[in-house]
PDB file of C-alpha atoms in Angstrom:
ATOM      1  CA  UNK B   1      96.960  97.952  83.941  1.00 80.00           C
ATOM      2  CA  UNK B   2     100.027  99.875  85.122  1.00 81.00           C
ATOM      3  CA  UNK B   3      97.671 103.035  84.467  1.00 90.00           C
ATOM      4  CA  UNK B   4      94.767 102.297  86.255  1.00 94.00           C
ATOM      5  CA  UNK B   5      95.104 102.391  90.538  1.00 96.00           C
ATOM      6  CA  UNK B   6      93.546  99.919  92.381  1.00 97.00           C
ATOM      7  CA  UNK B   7      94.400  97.013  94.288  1.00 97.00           C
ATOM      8  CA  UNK B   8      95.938  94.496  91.497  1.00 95.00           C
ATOM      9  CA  UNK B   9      99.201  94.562  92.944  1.00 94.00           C
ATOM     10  CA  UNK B  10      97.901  92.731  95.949  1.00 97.00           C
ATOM     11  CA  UNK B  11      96.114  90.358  94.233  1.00 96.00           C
ATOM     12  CA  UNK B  12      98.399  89.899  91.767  1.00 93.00           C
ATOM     13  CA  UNK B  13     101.003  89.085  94.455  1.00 94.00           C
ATOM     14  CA  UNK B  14      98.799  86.424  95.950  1.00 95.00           C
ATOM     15  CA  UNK B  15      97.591  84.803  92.912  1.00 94.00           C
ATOM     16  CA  UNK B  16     101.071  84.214  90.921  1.00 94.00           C
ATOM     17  CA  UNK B  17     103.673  82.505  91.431  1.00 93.00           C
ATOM     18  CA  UNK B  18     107.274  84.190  91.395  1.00 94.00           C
ATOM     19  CA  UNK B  19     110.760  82.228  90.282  1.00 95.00           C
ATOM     20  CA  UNK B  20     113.703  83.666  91.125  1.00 94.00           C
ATOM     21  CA  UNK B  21     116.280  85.139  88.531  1.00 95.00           C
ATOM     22  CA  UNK B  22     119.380  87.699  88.057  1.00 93.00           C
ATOM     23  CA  UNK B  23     119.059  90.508  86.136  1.00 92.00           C
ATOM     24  CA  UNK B  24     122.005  90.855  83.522  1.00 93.00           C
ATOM     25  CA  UNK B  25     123.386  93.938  85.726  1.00 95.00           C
ATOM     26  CA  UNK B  26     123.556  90.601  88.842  1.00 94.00           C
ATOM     27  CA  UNK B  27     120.223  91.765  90.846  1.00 92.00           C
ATOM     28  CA  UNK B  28     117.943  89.690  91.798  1.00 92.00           C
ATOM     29  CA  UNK B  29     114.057  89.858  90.923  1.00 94.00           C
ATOM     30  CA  UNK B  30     111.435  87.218  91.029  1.00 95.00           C
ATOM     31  CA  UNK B  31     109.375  87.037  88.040  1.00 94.00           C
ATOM     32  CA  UNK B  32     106.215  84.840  86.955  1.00 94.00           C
ATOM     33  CA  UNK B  33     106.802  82.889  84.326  1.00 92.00           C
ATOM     34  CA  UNK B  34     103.460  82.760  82.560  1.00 93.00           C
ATOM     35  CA  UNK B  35     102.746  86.580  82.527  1.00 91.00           C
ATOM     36  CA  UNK B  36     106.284  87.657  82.772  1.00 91.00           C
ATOM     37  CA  UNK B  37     105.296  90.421  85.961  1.00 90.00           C
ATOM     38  CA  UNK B  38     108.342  91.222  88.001  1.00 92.00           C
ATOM     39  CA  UNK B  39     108.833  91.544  91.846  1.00 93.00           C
ATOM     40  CA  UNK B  40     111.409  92.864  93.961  1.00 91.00           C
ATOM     41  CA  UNK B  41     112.711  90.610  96.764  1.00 91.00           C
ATOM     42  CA  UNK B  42     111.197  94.192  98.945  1.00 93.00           C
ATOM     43  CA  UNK B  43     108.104  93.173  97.225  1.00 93.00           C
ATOM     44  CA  UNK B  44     108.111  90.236  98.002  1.00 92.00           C
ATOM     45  CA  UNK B  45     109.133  90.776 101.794  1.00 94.00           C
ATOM     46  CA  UNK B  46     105.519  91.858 102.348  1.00 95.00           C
ATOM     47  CA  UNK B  47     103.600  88.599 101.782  1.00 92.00           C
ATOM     48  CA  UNK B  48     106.928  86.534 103.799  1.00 92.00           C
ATOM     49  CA  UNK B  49     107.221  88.928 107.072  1.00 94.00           C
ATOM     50  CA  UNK B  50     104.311  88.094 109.248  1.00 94.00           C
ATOM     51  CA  UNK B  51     103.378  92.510 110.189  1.00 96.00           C
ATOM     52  CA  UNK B  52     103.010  92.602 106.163  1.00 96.00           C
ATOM     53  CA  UNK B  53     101.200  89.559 104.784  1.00 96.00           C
ATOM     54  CA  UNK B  54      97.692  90.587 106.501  1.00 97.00           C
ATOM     55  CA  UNK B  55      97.210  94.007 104.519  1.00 97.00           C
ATOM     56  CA  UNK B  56      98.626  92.071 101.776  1.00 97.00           C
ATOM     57  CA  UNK B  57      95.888  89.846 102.700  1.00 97.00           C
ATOM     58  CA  UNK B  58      92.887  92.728 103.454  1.00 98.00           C
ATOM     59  CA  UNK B  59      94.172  94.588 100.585  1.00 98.00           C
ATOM     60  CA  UNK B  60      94.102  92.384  98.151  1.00 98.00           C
ATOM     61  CA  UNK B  61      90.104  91.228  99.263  1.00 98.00           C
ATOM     62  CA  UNK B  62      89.137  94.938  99.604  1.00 98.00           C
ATOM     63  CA  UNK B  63      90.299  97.807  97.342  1.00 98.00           C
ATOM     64  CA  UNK B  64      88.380 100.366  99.394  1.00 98.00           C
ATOM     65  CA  UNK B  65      90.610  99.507 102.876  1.00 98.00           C
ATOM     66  CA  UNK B  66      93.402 100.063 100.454  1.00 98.00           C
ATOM     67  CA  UNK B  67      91.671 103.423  99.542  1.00 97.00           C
ATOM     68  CA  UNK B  68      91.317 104.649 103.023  1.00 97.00           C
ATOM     69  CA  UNK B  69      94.648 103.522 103.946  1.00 97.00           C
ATOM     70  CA  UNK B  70      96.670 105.209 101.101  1.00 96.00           C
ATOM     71  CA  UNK B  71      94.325 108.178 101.650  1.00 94.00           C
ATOM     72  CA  UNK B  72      95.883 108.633 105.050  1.00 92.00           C
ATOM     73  CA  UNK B  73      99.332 107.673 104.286  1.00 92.00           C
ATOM     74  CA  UNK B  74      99.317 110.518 101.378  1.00 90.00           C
ATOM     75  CA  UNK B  75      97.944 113.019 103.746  1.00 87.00           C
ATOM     76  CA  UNK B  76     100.677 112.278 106.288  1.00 86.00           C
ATOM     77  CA  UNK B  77     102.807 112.166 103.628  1.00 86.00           C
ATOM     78  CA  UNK B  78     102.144 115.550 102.286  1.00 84.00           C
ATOM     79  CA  UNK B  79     101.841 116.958 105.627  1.00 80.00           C
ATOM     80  CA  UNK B  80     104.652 116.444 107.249  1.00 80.00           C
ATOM     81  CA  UNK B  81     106.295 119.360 108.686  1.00 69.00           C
ATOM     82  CA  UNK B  82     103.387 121.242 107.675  1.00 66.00           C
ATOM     83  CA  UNK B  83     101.294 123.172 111.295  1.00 67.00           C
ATOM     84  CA  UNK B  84      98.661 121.796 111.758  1.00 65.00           C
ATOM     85  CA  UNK B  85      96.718 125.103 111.453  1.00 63.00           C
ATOM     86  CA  UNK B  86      97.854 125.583 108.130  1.00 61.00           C
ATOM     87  CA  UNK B  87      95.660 122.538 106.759  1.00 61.00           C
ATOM     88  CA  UNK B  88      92.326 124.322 108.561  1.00 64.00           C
ATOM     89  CA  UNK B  89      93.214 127.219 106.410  1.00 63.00           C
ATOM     90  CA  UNK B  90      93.711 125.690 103.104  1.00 59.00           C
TER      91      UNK B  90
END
């Protein structure tokens, strides 16, 4: 469900398998054939690169560690530039 977040692109990246095609613009994209889901080859880099595939891996077994992980990431994210004094006061 494209609305709903939670971990189901992780698992959905380890439990299907993706063919390669060429989208009628030339790009590539990998796509499985019995659901018709799409991946990126960047997507795709993440379970082939050895740094990636274990929080493919963790992610994919345990939505909270995704949780906590994005939590941070968003944080930094939104933070950036920001004093860090600022965030005590908000």
């Amino acid at each position: 469900n494209p609305l709903k977040f939670d971990n189901s692109y992780f698992t959905e990246m380890l439990s299907k398998s993706y063919q390669q095609e060429t989208t009628s613009k030339g790009n590539p994209q990998h796509r499985c054939s019995s659901t018709g889901t799409m991946m990126l080859i960047s997507d795709l880099a993440l379970l082939k690169q050895q740094e990636f595939r274990p929080h493919v891996e963790e992610f994919a077994k345990d939505q909270q560690a995704f949780f906590r992980a994005f939590d941070q990431a968003w944080v930094k994210l939104q933070e950036n530039g920001v004093e860090s004094s600022l965030r005590d006061t908000l």
